Coordinates of C-alpha atoms in Angstrom, one line a residue:
Chain A
M30 CA -96.1 -31.0 -5.3
K31 CA -93.6 -30.5 -2.5
P32 CA -93.2 -26.9 -1.3
K33 CA -90.1 -25.2 -2.7
I34 CA -87.8 -23.5 -0.2
V35 CA -85.3 -20.8 -1.2
E36 CA -82.9 -19.1 1.1
C37 CA -81.8 -15.5 0.7
V38 CA -78.8 -14.0 2.5
P39 CA -78.6 -10.3 1.8
N40 CA -75.8 -8.2 3.1
I41 CA -76.7 -4.7 4.2
S42 CA -74.2 -1.9 4.7
E43 CA -75.0 -1.1 8.3
G44 CA -73.4 -2.9 11.2
R45 CA -73.4 -0.3 13.9
N46 CA -76.9 1.3 14.2
E47 CA -79.1 -1.4 15.8
N48 CA -82.3 0.4 15.0
T49 CA -81.6 0.5 11.3
V50 CA -80.7 -3.1 11.2
K51 CA -83.9 -4.0 13.0
E52 CA -86.0 -2.0 10.6
C53 CA -84.4 -3.9 7.7
V54 CA -85.0 -7.2 9.4
N55 CA -88.7 -6.2 10.1
A56 CA -89.1 -5.4 6.4
V57 CA -88.1 -8.9 5.5
A58 CA -90.2 -10.5 8.3
S59 CA -93.3 -8.5 7.2
V60 CA -93.8 -10.9 4.2
P61 CA -96.2 -13.8 5.1
G62 CA -94.5 -17.2 4.9
V63 CA -91.0 -15.8 5.1
T64 CA -89.0 -16.8 8.1
V65 CA -85.9 -14.8 9.3
L66 CA -83.6 -17.4 10.6
N67 CA -80.9 -15.2 11.8
Y68 CA -79.1 -11.9 11.5
T69 CA -75.6 -10.8 12.6
S70 CA -73.9 -7.4 12.6
D71 CA -70.3 -6.6 12.5
P72 CA -69.3 -3.0 13.6
D73 CA -65.8 -3.2 12.1
H74 CA -67.2 -4.3 8.7
N75 CA -70.1 -2.0 9.3
R76 CA -72.2 -4.6 7.7
S77 CA -75.0 -7.0 8.6
V78 CA -76.1 -10.3 7.2
I79 CA -79.7 -11.4 7.3
T80 CA -80.7 -15.0 6.6
F81 CA -84.2 -15.9 5.6
I82 CA -86.1 -18.7 3.9
G83 CA -89.5 -18.9 2.2
S84 CA -91.3 -19.7 -1.0
P85 CA -89.9 -18.3 -4.3
D86 CA -92.5 -15.6 -4.4
G87 CA -92.1 -14.9 -0.7
V88 CA -88.3 -14.4 -0.8
I89 CA -88.6 -12.1 -3.9
E90 CA -91.1 -9.9 -2.1
A91 CA -89.0 -9.8 1.1
A92 CA -85.8 -8.8 -0.9
V93 CA -87.7 -6.0 -2.6
R94 CA -89.1 -4.7 0.7
L95 CA -85.7 -4.9 2.2
C96 CA -84.2 -2.8 -0.6
K97 CA -86.9 -0.1 -0.2
T98 CA -86.4 0.1 3.6
A99 CA -82.6 0.1 3.4
S100 CA -82.5 2.7 0.7
E101 CA -84.4 5.1 3.0
L102 CA -82.2 4.5 6.0
I103 CA -78.7 3.8 4.7
D104 CA -76.6 6.5 2.9
L105 CA -73.4 5.2 1.4
R106 CA -72.1 8.7 0.8
T107 CA -71.3 8.9 4.6
H108 CA -70.6 5.2 5.1
S109 CA -67.3 3.6 6.0
G110 CA -66.3 0.1 7.1
E111 CA -63.7 -2.5 6.5
H112 CA -65.7 -4.6 4.1
P113 CA -66.0 -3.5 0.4
R114 CA -69.5 -2.5 -0.6
M115 CA -71.4 -1.0 -3.5
G116 CA -75.0 -0.8 -2.3
A117 CA -77.1 -0.1 0.8
V118 CA -78.2 -3.6 0.3
D119 CA -75.0 -4.8 -1.2
V120 CA -75.2 -8.4 -2.4
I121 CA -78.4 -10.5 -2.4
P122 CA -77.7 -14.2 -3.0
F123 CA -80.5 -16.7 -3.5
I124 CA -79.8 -20.3 -2.7
P125 CA -81.8 -23.5 -3.4
V126 CA -82.6 -25.2 -0.1
K127 CA -85.4 -27.8 -0.7
N128 CA -87.3 -29.0 -3.8
A129 CA -85.9 -26.0 -5.8
T130 CA -83.6 -26.5 -8.8
E131 CA -80.7 -24.2 -9.7
E132 CA -82.7 -23.0 -12.8
E133 CA -85.7 -22.1 -10.6
V134 CA -83.5 -20.1 -8.3
I135 CA -81.8 -18.3 -11.2
D136 CA -85.3 -17.3 -12.3
V137 CA -86.1 -16.1 -8.7
S138 CA -83.0 -13.9 -8.7
K139 CA -83.9 -12.3 -12.0
R140 CA -87.5 -11.6 -11.0
A141 CA -86.2 -10.1 -7.7
A142 CA -83.7 -7.9 -9.6
E143 CA -86.4 -6.6 -11.9
Q144 CA -88.7 -5.6 -9.1
I145 CA -85.8 -4.0 -7.1
W146 CA -85.3 -1.7 -10.0
N147 CA -89.0 -1.1 -10.7
R148 CA -90.2 -0.7 -7.1
A149 CA -87.1 0.6 -5.2
S150 CA -85.3 2.4 -8.1
I151 CA -82.0 0.7 -7.4
P152 CA -80.1 -0.6 -10.4
V153 CA -79.0 -4.2 -10.2
Y154 CA -76.0 -6.2 -11.5
L155 CA -76.7 -10.0 -11.8
Y156 CA -73.8 -12.1 -10.6
E157 CA -72.7 -15.8 -10.1
K158 CA -75.0 -18.3 -11.7
S159 CA -77.4 -15.5 -12.8
A160 CA -74.6 -13.4 -14.5
S161 CA -75.3 -12.1 -18.0
A162 CA -71.7 -12.4 -19.0
P163 CA -68.6 -14.3 -17.8
H164 CA -66.8 -11.2 -16.5
R165 CA -69.8 -10.5 -14.2
E166 CA -69.8 -13.9 -12.4
N167 CA -67.3 -13.1 -9.7
L168 CA -68.6 -10.9 -6.9
A169 CA -65.2 -9.2 -6.3
D170 CA -65.0 -8.2 -10.0
V171 CA -68.6 -6.8 -10.0
R172 CA -67.9 -4.9 -6.7
R173 CA -64.5 -3.5 -7.8
G174 CA -64.4 0.3 -7.4
E175 CA -67.1 0.1 -4.7
F176 CA -69.8 2.7 -4.2
E177 CA -67.3 5.5 -4.7
G178 CA -66.4 4.2 -8.2
L179 CA -70.0 3.8 -9.4
S180 CA -70.3 7.0 -11.4
E181 CA -67.3 5.9 -13.4
K182 CA -68.1 2.2 -13.6
T183 CA -71.8 2.6 -14.7
K184 CA -70.6 4.7 -17.7
D185 CA -68.4 1.8 -18.9
P186 CA -70.3 -0.1 -21.7
L187 CA -68.9 -3.3 -20.1
W188 CA -70.5 -2.5 -16.8
Q189 CA -74.1 -1.4 -17.5
P190 CA -76.4 -2.7 -14.8
D191 CA -78.6 -5.6 -15.9
F192 CA -81.7 -3.8 -14.6
G193 CA -82.0 -0.1 -14.6
S194 CA -79.1 2.3 -15.4
G195 CA -76.7 4.5 -13.5
F196 CA -76.9 4.2 -9.7
H197 CA -79.1 5.3 -6.8
E198 CA -77.4 8.4 -5.4
S199 CA -77.4 7.1 -1.7
A200 CA -78.1 3.4 -2.1
G201 CA -75.7 2.6 -5.0
V202 CA -76.5 -0.6 -6.8
S203 CA -77.4 -4.1 -5.6
I204 CA -75.8 -7.3 -6.8
V205 CA -78.2 -10.1 -7.2
G206 CA -77.8 -13.8 -8.2
A207 CA -78.2 -17.5 -7.5
R208 CA -75.4 -19.4 -6.0
D209 CA -74.6 -22.5 -4.0
F210 CA -74.6 -22.5 -0.2
L211 CA -71.7 -20.4 0.9
I212 CA -70.1 -20.8 4.3
A213 CA -68.5 -17.8 6.1
Y214 CA -65.9 -19.1 8.4
N215 CA -63.6 -16.6 10.1
L216 CA -60.4 -17.6 11.9
N217 CA -59.0 -15.3 14.6
L218 CA -55.3 -15.3 15.2
S219 CA -53.1 -14.9 18.3
T220 CA -51.6 -11.7 16.9
D221 CA -52.5 -8.1 16.1
N222 CA -50.3 -8.1 13.0
V223 CA -52.7 -7.9 10.1
D224 CA -49.8 -8.7 7.6
I225 CA -49.7 -12.2 9.0
A226 CA -53.5 -12.7 8.4
K227 CA -53.0 -11.3 4.8
K228 CA -50.1 -13.8 4.2
I229 CA -52.2 -16.7 5.4
A230 CA -55.2 -15.6 3.4
K231 CA -53.1 -15.5 0.3
A232 CA -51.7 -19.0 1.0
V233 CA -55.1 -20.6 1.4
R234 CA -57.3 -18.8 -1.2
N235 CA -58.0 -20.2 -4.6
S236 CA -57.1 -17.1 -6.6
S237 CA -53.4 -17.3 -5.5
G238 CA -53.1 -21.1 -5.7
G239 CA -54.6 -22.2 -2.4
L240 CA -57.6 -24.4 -1.8
G241 CA -60.2 -24.9 -4.6
C242 CA -63.3 -23.2 -3.2
V243 CA -61.8 -20.7 -0.8
K244 CA -62.0 -16.9 -0.9
A245 CA -60.0 -15.3 1.9
L246 CA -58.9 -11.9 3.1
G247 CA -56.7 -10.9 6.0
I248 CA -58.3 -8.2 8.1
M249 CA -57.9 -6.5 11.4
L250 CA -60.6 -7.0 14.1
K251 CA -60.3 -3.8 16.2
E252 CA -63.0 -5.0 18.6
K253 CA -61.0 -8.0 19.6
N254 CA -57.6 -6.5 18.8
C255 CA -56.6 -9.4 16.7
A256 CA -55.9 -10.2 13.0
Q257 CA -58.4 -12.4 11.3
V258 CA -58.4 -14.6 8.2
S259 CA -61.9 -14.1 6.8
V260 CA -62.9 -17.1 4.7
N261 CA -65.7 -17.9 2.4
V262 CA -66.1 -21.5 1.3
T263 CA -68.1 -21.6 -1.9
D264 CA -68.6 -25.4 -2.1
F265 CA -68.0 -27.3 1.1
N266 CA -68.4 -30.6 -0.7
I267 CA -65.1 -29.8 -2.5
T268 CA -63.3 -27.9 0.2
P269 CA -64.5 -29.1 3.7
L270 CA -64.1 -26.8 6.7
Y271 CA -61.6 -29.0 8.5
R272 CA -59.2 -28.6 5.6
V273 CA -59.4 -24.8 5.8
N274 CA -58.9 -25.0 9.6
E275 CA -55.9 -27.3 9.3
L276 CA -54.2 -25.3 6.5
V277 CA -54.7 -22.0 8.3
K278 CA -53.2 -23.7 11.4
A279 CA -50.2 -24.9 9.5
E280 CA -49.6 -21.5 7.8
A281 CA -50.0 -19.7 11.1
K282 CA -47.4 -21.9 12.8
R283 CA -44.8 -20.6 10.4
W284 CA -45.3 -17.1 11.9
G285 CA -45.4 -18.4 15.4
V286 CA -49.1 -17.7 15.9
H287 CA -52.2 -20.0 16.3
I288 CA -55.9 -19.9 15.9
T289 CA -57.5 -18.6 19.1
S290 CA -61.1 -19.0 18.0
T291 CA -63.3 -19.1 14.9
E292 CA -66.7 -17.7 13.9
L293 CA -69.3 -19.4 11.7
I294 CA -71.4 -16.6 10.3
G295 CA -75.1 -17.3 9.6
L296 CA -76.2 -20.8 8.7
A297 CA -74.5 -24.0 7.6
P298 CA -76.1 -27.2 6.3
M299 CA -75.5 -30.0 8.8
K300 CA -73.3 -31.8 6.2
A301 CA -70.8 -29.0 6.2
L302 CA -70.2 -29.6 9.9
I303 CA -70.6 -33.4 10.0
D304 CA -68.0 -33.8 7.3
S305 CA -65.5 -32.2 9.8
A306 CA -66.7 -34.4 12.7
E307 CA -66.1 -37.4 10.4
Y308 CA -62.6 -36.3 9.7
Y309 CA -61.5 -35.5 13.3
L310 CA -63.3 -38.4 14.9
Q311 CA -61.7 -40.6 12.2
I312 CA -64.9 -42.4 11.4
E313 CA -64.4 -45.0 8.7
D314 CA -67.2 -46.0 6.1
F315 CA -69.5 -43.3 7.5
D316 CA -72.7 -43.1 5.5
F317 CA -74.1 -39.6 5.9
D318 CA -77.5 -40.4 4.2
T319 CA -78.4 -43.3 6.4
Q320 CA -76.5 -42.9 9.6
V321 CA -77.6 -39.4 10.5
L322 CA -81.0 -39.6 12.2
E323 CA -82.3 -36.4 10.9
N324 CA -81.9 -37.5 7.3
H325 CA -84.8 -39.9 8.0
L326 CA -87.0 -37.1 9.4
L327 CA -86.6 -34.4 6.8
Chain B
M2 CA -99.1 -29.3 17.6
K3 CA -95.9 -30.7 16.2
P4 CA -95.9 -34.4 15.5
K5 CA -94.0 -36.4 18.1
I6 CA -91.5 -39.0 16.8
V7 CA -90.3 -41.9 18.9
E8 CA -87.6 -44.3 18.0
C9 CA -87.6 -48.0 18.9
V10 CA -84.7 -50.4 18.7
P11 CA -85.9 -53.9 19.6
N12 CA -83.4 -56.8 19.8
I13 CA -84.7 -60.1 18.6
S14 CA -83.2 -63.5 19.5
E15 CA -82.6 -64.6 15.9
G16 CA -79.6 -63.7 13.8
R17 CA -79.2 -66.8 11.5
N18 CA -82.6 -67.5 9.9
E19 CA -83.1 -64.7 7.3
N20 CA -86.8 -65.5 6.7
T21 CA -87.6 -65.2 10.4
V22 CA -85.8 -61.9 10.7
K23 CA -87.7 -60.6 7.6
E24 CA -91.1 -61.7 8.9
C25 CA -90.3 -59.8 12.1
V26 CA -89.2 -56.7 10.2
N27 CA -92.4 -57.0 8.1
A28 CA -94.6 -57.1 11.2
V29 CA -93.0 -53.8 12.3
A30 CA -93.3 -52.2 8.8
S31 CA -97.0 -53.3 8.6
V32 CA -98.0 -50.4 10.8
P33 CA -99.0 -47.3 8.9
G34 CA -96.7 -44.3 9.6
V35 CA -94.0 -46.5 11.1
T36 CA -90.7 -46.5 9.1
V37 CA -88.0 -49.2 9.5
L38 CA -84.7 -47.3 9.2
N39 CA -82.4 -50.2 9.4
Y40 CA -81.9 -53.8 10.7
T41 CA -78.7 -55.9 11.2
S42 CA -78.2 -59.5 12.1
D43 CA -75.3 -61.1 13.9
P44 CA -75.0 -64.9 13.5
D45 CA -72.5 -65.4 16.3
H46 CA -74.7 -63.5 18.7
N47 CA -77.8 -65.1 17.0
R48 CA -79.5 -61.8 17.4
S49 CA -80.9 -59.0 15.2
V50 CA -81.5 -55.3 15.9
I51 CA -84.3 -53.5 14.2
T52 CA -84.4 -49.7 14.2
F53 CA -87.7 -47.9 13.5
I54 CA -89.4 -44.6 14.1
G55 CA -93.0 -43.4 14.2
S56 CA -95.7 -41.7 16.3
P57 CA -96.2 -42.8 19.9
D58 CA -99.2 -44.9 19.0
G59 CA -97.5 -46.3 15.8
V60 CA -94.3 -47.5 17.6
I61 CA -96.5 -49.1 20.4
E62 CA -98.5 -51.0 17.8
A63 CA -95.3 -52.1 15.9
A64 CA -93.7 -53.3 19.1
V65 CA -96.8 -55.4 19.9
R66 CA -97.0 -56.9 16.4
L67 CA -93.3 -57.7 16.5
C68 CA -93.8 -59.6 19.8
K69 CA -96.7 -61.6 18.4
T70 CA -94.8 -62.5 15.3
A71 CA -91.5 -63.3 17.0
S72 CA -93.2 -65.5 19.7
E73 CA -94.7 -67.6 16.9
L74 CA -91.3 -68.0 15.1
I75 CA -88.6 -68.0 17.7
D76 CA -88.3 -70.7 20.4
L77 CA -85.8 -69.9 23.1
R78 CA -85.9 -73.5 24.4
T79 CA -83.7 -74.5 21.4
H80 CA -81.9 -71.1 21.0
S81 CA -78.2 -70.6 21.5
G82 CA -75.9 -67.6 20.8
E83 CA -73.1 -65.6 22.3
H84 CA -75.3 -62.7 23.5
P85 CA -77.2 -63.0 26.8
R86 CA -81.0 -63.0 26.2
M87 CA -84.2 -63.5 28.1
G88 CA -86.9 -63.2 25.4
A89 CA -87.7 -63.9 21.7
V90 CA -88.0 -60.1 21.6
D91 CA -85.4 -59.5 24.2
V92 CA -85.0 -55.8 24.9
I93 CA -87.3 -53.1 23.5
P94 CA -85.9 -49.6 24.2
F95 CA -87.9 -46.5 23.3
I96 CA -86.1 -43.2 22.6
P97 CA -87.4 -39.7 22.3
V98 CA -86.5 -38.3 18.8
K99 CA -88.6 -35.2 18.1
N100 CA -91.1 -33.2 20.1
A101 CA -91.5 -36.0 22.6
T102 CA -90.4 -35.6 26.3
E103 CA -88.8 -38.2 28.4
E104 CA -92.0 -38.5 30.4
E105 CA -94.0 -39.1 27.2
V106 CA -91.7 -41.9 26.1
I107 CA -91.8 -43.5 29.6
D108 CA -95.6 -43.5 29.1
V109 CA -95.1 -45.0 25.6
S110 CA -93.0 -47.8 27.0
K111 CA -95.5 -48.7 29.7
R112 CA -98.4 -48.7 27.3
A113 CA -96.4 -51.0 25.0
A114 CA -95.6 -53.3 27.9
E115 CA -99.2 -53.6 28.9
Q116 CA -100.3 -54.5 25.4
I117 CA -97.4 -57.0 24.9
W118 CA -98.8 -58.8 27.9
N119 CA -102.5 -58.4 27.0
R120 CA -102.2 -59.2 23.3
A121 CA -99.1 -61.4 23.0
S122 CA -99.2 -63.1 26.4
I123 CA -95.5 -62.2 27.1
P124 CA -94.8 -60.9 30.6
V125 CA -92.7 -57.7 30.7
Y126 CA -90.0 -56.2 32.9
L127 CA -89.7 -52.5 32.8
Y128 CA -86.1 -51.2 32.8
E129 CA -84.0 -48.0 32.6
K130 CA -86.0 -44.8 32.9
S131 CA -89.3 -46.8 33.1
A132 CA -88.0 -49.1 35.9
S133 CA -90.4 -49.7 38.8
A134 CA -87.6 -50.0 41.3
P135 CA -83.9 -49.0 41.3
H136 CA -82.6 -52.6 41.2
R137 CA -84.4 -53.0 37.8
E138 CA -82.8 -50.0 36.1
N139 CA -79.8 -51.8 34.7
L140 CA -80.4 -54.1 31.8
A141 CA -77.6 -56.6 32.8
D142 CA -79.2 -57.0 36.2
V143 CA -82.7 -57.6 34.8
R144 CA -81.4 -60.1 32.3
R145 CA -79.2 -62.0 34.8
G146 CA -80.0 -65.7 34.7
E147 CA -81.2 -65.4 31.0
F148 CA -84.1 -67.4 29.6
E149 CA -83.0 -70.6 31.3
G150 CA -83.2 -68.9 34.7
L151 CA -86.7 -67.5 34.3
S152 CA -88.7 -70.2 36.1
E153 CA -86.5 -69.5 39.2
K154 CA -86.3 -65.8 38.8
T155 CA -90.0 -65.1 38.3
K156 CA -90.8 -66.9 41.6
D157 CA -88.6 -64.4 43.4
P158 CA -90.8 -61.7 45.0
L159 CA -88.1 -59.1 44.0
W160 CA -88.3 -60.1 40.3
Q161 CA -92.1 -60.3 39.6
P162 CA -92.7 -59.0 36.0
D163 CA -94.2 -55.5 35.9
F164 CA -96.9 -56.8 33.5
G165 CA -98.2 -60.4 33.6
S166 CA -96.7 -63.1 35.7
G167 CA -94.4 -66.1 35.1
F168 CA -93.0 -66.3 31.6
H169 CA -94.0 -67.4 28.1
E170 CA -92.9 -71.0 27.7
S171 CA -91.0 -70.4 24.3
A172 CA -90.7 -66.6 24.1
G173 CA -89.6 -65.9 27.7
V174 CA -90.1 -62.3 28.8
S175 CA -89.5 -59.0 27.2
I176 CA -87.6 -56.0 28.8
V177 CA -89.2 -52.7 27.9
G178 CA -88.2 -49.1 28.8
A179 CA -87.4 -45.6 27.8
R180 CA -83.8 -44.5 27.5
D181 CA -81.6 -41.8 25.9
F182 CA -80.1 -42.1 22.5
L183 CA -77.1 -44.4 22.8
I184 CA -74.1 -44.0 20.5
A185 CA -71.9 -46.9 19.7
Y186 CA -68.4 -45.6 18.8
N187 CA -65.5 -48.0 18.5
L188 CA -61.9 -47.0 18.3
N189 CA -59.3 -49.2 16.5
L190 CA -55.8 -49.1 17.8
S191 CA -52.4 -49.5 16.0
T192 CA -51.7 -52.7 18.0
D193 CA -52.8 -56.3 18.3
N194 CA -52.3 -56.2 22.0
V195 CA -55.7 -56.5 23.6
D196 CA -54.4 -55.7 27.0
I197 CA -53.7 -52.1 25.9
A198 CA -57.3 -51.8 24.7
K199 CA -58.5 -53.1 28.1
K200 CA -56.3 -50.6 30.0
I201 CA -57.6 -47.7 27.9
A202 CA -61.2 -48.9 28.3
K203 CA -60.8 -49.0 32.0
A204 CA -59.3 -45.5 32.0
V205 CA -62.2 -43.9 30.0
R206 CA -65.3 -45.7 31.3
N207 CA -67.5 -44.3 34.1
S208 CA -67.5 -47.4 36.2
S209 CA -63.8 -47.2 36.9
G210 CA -63.6 -43.4 37.3
G211 CA -63.5 -42.3 33.6
L212 CA -65.9 -40.1 31.7
G213 CA -69.5 -39.7 32.9
C214 CA -71.6 -41.4 30.3
V215 CA -69.1 -43.9 28.9
K216 CA -69.3 -47.7 28.9
A217 CA -66.2 -49.3 27.4
L218 CA -64.6 -52.7 26.8
G219 CA -61.2 -53.6 25.3
I220 CA -61.7 -56.4 22.7
M221 CA -59.7 -58.1 20.0
L222 CA -60.9 -57.6 16.4
K223 CA -59.8 -60.8 14.7
E224 CA -61.0 -59.7 11.3
K225 CA -58.7 -56.6 11.3
N226 CA -56.1 -58.1 13.6
C227 CA -56.2 -55.1 15.9
A228 CA -57.3 -54.3 19.4
Q229 CA -60.4 -52.1 19.8
V230 CA -61.8 -49.9 22.5
S231 CA -65.6 -50.5 22.1
V232 CA -67.5 -47.6 23.5
N233 CA -71.1 -46.8 24.3
V234 CA -71.9 -43.2 25.0
T235 CA -75.2 -43.1 26.9
D236 CA -75.7 -39.3 26.9
F237 CA -73.7 -37.4 24.3
N238 CA -74.9 -34.1 25.7
I239 CA -72.9 -34.9 28.8
T240 CA -70.0 -36.8 27.2
P241 CA -69.4 -35.5 23.7
L242 CA -67.7 -37.8 21.2
Y243 CA -64.6 -35.6 20.7
R244 CA -63.9 -36.0 24.4
V245 CA -63.9 -39.8 24.1
N246 CA -61.7 -39.6 21.0
E247 CA -59.2 -37.2 22.7
L248 CA -59.0 -39.1 25.9
V249 CA -58.5 -42.5 24.1
K250 CA -55.8 -40.8 22.0
A251 CA -54.1 -39.5 25.1
E252 CA -54.2 -42.9 26.9
A253 CA -53.0 -44.7 23.8
K254 CA -50.0 -42.4 23.5
R255 CA -48.8 -43.6 26.9
W256 CA -48.5 -47.1 25.3
G257 CA -46.9 -45.9 22.1
V258 CA -50.0 -46.6 20.0
H259 CA -52.6 -44.4 18.2
I260 CA -56.1 -44.6 16.8
T261 CA -56.0 -45.9 13.3
S262 CA -59.7 -45.5 12.6
T263 CA -63.1 -45.5 14.3
E264 CA -66.6 -46.9 13.6
L265 CA -69.9 -45.3 14.3
I266 CA -72.4 -48.2 14.5
G267 CA -76.0 -47.5 13.5
L268 CA -77.5 -44.0 13.7
A269 CA -76.5 -40.8 15.5
P270 CA -78.5 -37.6 15.9
M271 CA -76.7 -34.8 14.0
K272 CA -76.0 -32.9 17.2
A273 CA -73.8 -35.7 18.4
L274 CA -71.5 -35.1 15.4
I275 CA -71.9 -31.3 15.1
D276 CA -70.8 -30.9 18.8
S277 CA -67.5 -32.4 17.7
A278 CA -67.1 -30.2 14.6
E279 CA -67.7 -27.2 16.9
Y280 CA -64.9 -28.3 19.2
Y281 CA -62.3 -29.1 16.5
L282 CA -63.2 -26.2 14.2
Q283 CA -63.0 -24.0 17.4
I284 CA -66.3 -22.2 16.6
E285 CA -67.1 -19.6 19.2
D286 CA -70.7 -18.7 20.2
F287 CA -72.1 -21.4 18.0
D288 CA -75.9 -21.7 18.3
F289 CA -76.9 -25.2 17.2
D290 CA -80.6 -24.5 17.1
T291 CA -80.4 -21.5 14.8
Q292 CA -77.2 -21.9 12.8
V293 CA -77.8 -25.4 11.5
L294 CA -80.0 -25.1 8.4
E295 CA -81.9 -28.4 9.0
N296 CA -83.1 -27.3 12.3
H297 CA -85.3 -24.8 10.4
L298 CA -86.6 -27.5 8.0
L299 CA -87.5 -30.3 10.5

């Protein structure tokens, strides 16, 4: 049987204190057979993203250890940052990478959720493909009210956690689920006017009539003194990255601004990038499966 | 130790007789651990290209078996075709693909050359990075005079084969060496004026002052009734594909034409395409080694 590989991309609510972030990364890396691929911190968002892969059992153990460590080091009662958050370890998505089906990864997410409650005493909402009800599928809906609203929210019969009850007084709740590969692609604008970024975000995101698999927010990047359209692409096979780039470019033009640079946060499968090369290089009849050398080596 | 993978792309002087081509492909595929990725035949050129990968020892064995089989089936004394050729198996390039250094692949090419002489009685010229003298680096120089000129050429002290002497009466000589990955990228223009394609080719190719690692020709594509700039990029790490596309675009503009489509022939390593995505998507601080998921799975 081929080894199953699952990816996990937890977001922790700390993007300023390097030591805390490192201790969290170390907790993940302490599990044998789990490989931390990458982590990035954003001081404005006050948030870090850790990317790791491993066997189903390995990624579950790493997620639980991360929750235990983060709940000892991060206190949401004194936390502020641009990005909405509900937990010390906020959202914990599991993604099938190799030889693992969607069903298997949903199972992984539920086993992780159970152990996060049992061993770290942090209640868990299941979301996305693991959601226990349709109103819990969308991350933004689950997270609405943020940490500060939890005492209210967890009393609502519609919003009882899937594992545990109430919330951890300093670490809140975690949001756990299986999902497709998500690409975080942020586009920086040649303006410090955040209203322009918000207008562009509204134009391109799915919820207000934009592109199919795009979630977008307009935010201010103080560090760079520029406005940013922060984009998540939830299925790059439906909405390729070049289309996001070109549409943001077109919308920006209307306000007399342009894209100065972009950021790709964490990892992307090669296909998400090669699709854009194919578009811009105008390659006709390109066969991804046979013409990309690495597809013969994997 | 990580397994080393070497690619080999031999050109055989048969592009019309399907059975002969298949027997040659079977000779390559008969070596355990060697994988034939692809083969294509061109009847006008009367030439076929076989692409395969394997371990250093595997690709050497496959190249030798190919030479033995081809020398039994292909007789250059009765061969004609558009493409210049000197051997039944004409040129045998070896390319480092994974965990193999340039030096190791030069060694592979020399071991293959030695065995082609010892076991198939075909003399060999070494070329490109394996060349024994500067005047033997360029394939066109080595092949000058073709099969018909071999009896003269192999008497010239400057052109003694590197392995063996004289030439095989029906299979000629083979030309063996290590080279970088070569990308064939053809750009079709919105004109049937081949002079424009020739002017653009001259502007972008290295030999007339264009881009570092570009060879280019302007040709007429009768099939599509359009002019084409036919490009080989000999090192995409020095000359990325987007730069070729953008420069051809800029030169075309001056003649009032544009690129209608492009073709990528055969295989390309993912990095050759992802470099272009990075450029067009304007991704800052992109780390190919860590941010592309497949780099962690290979």
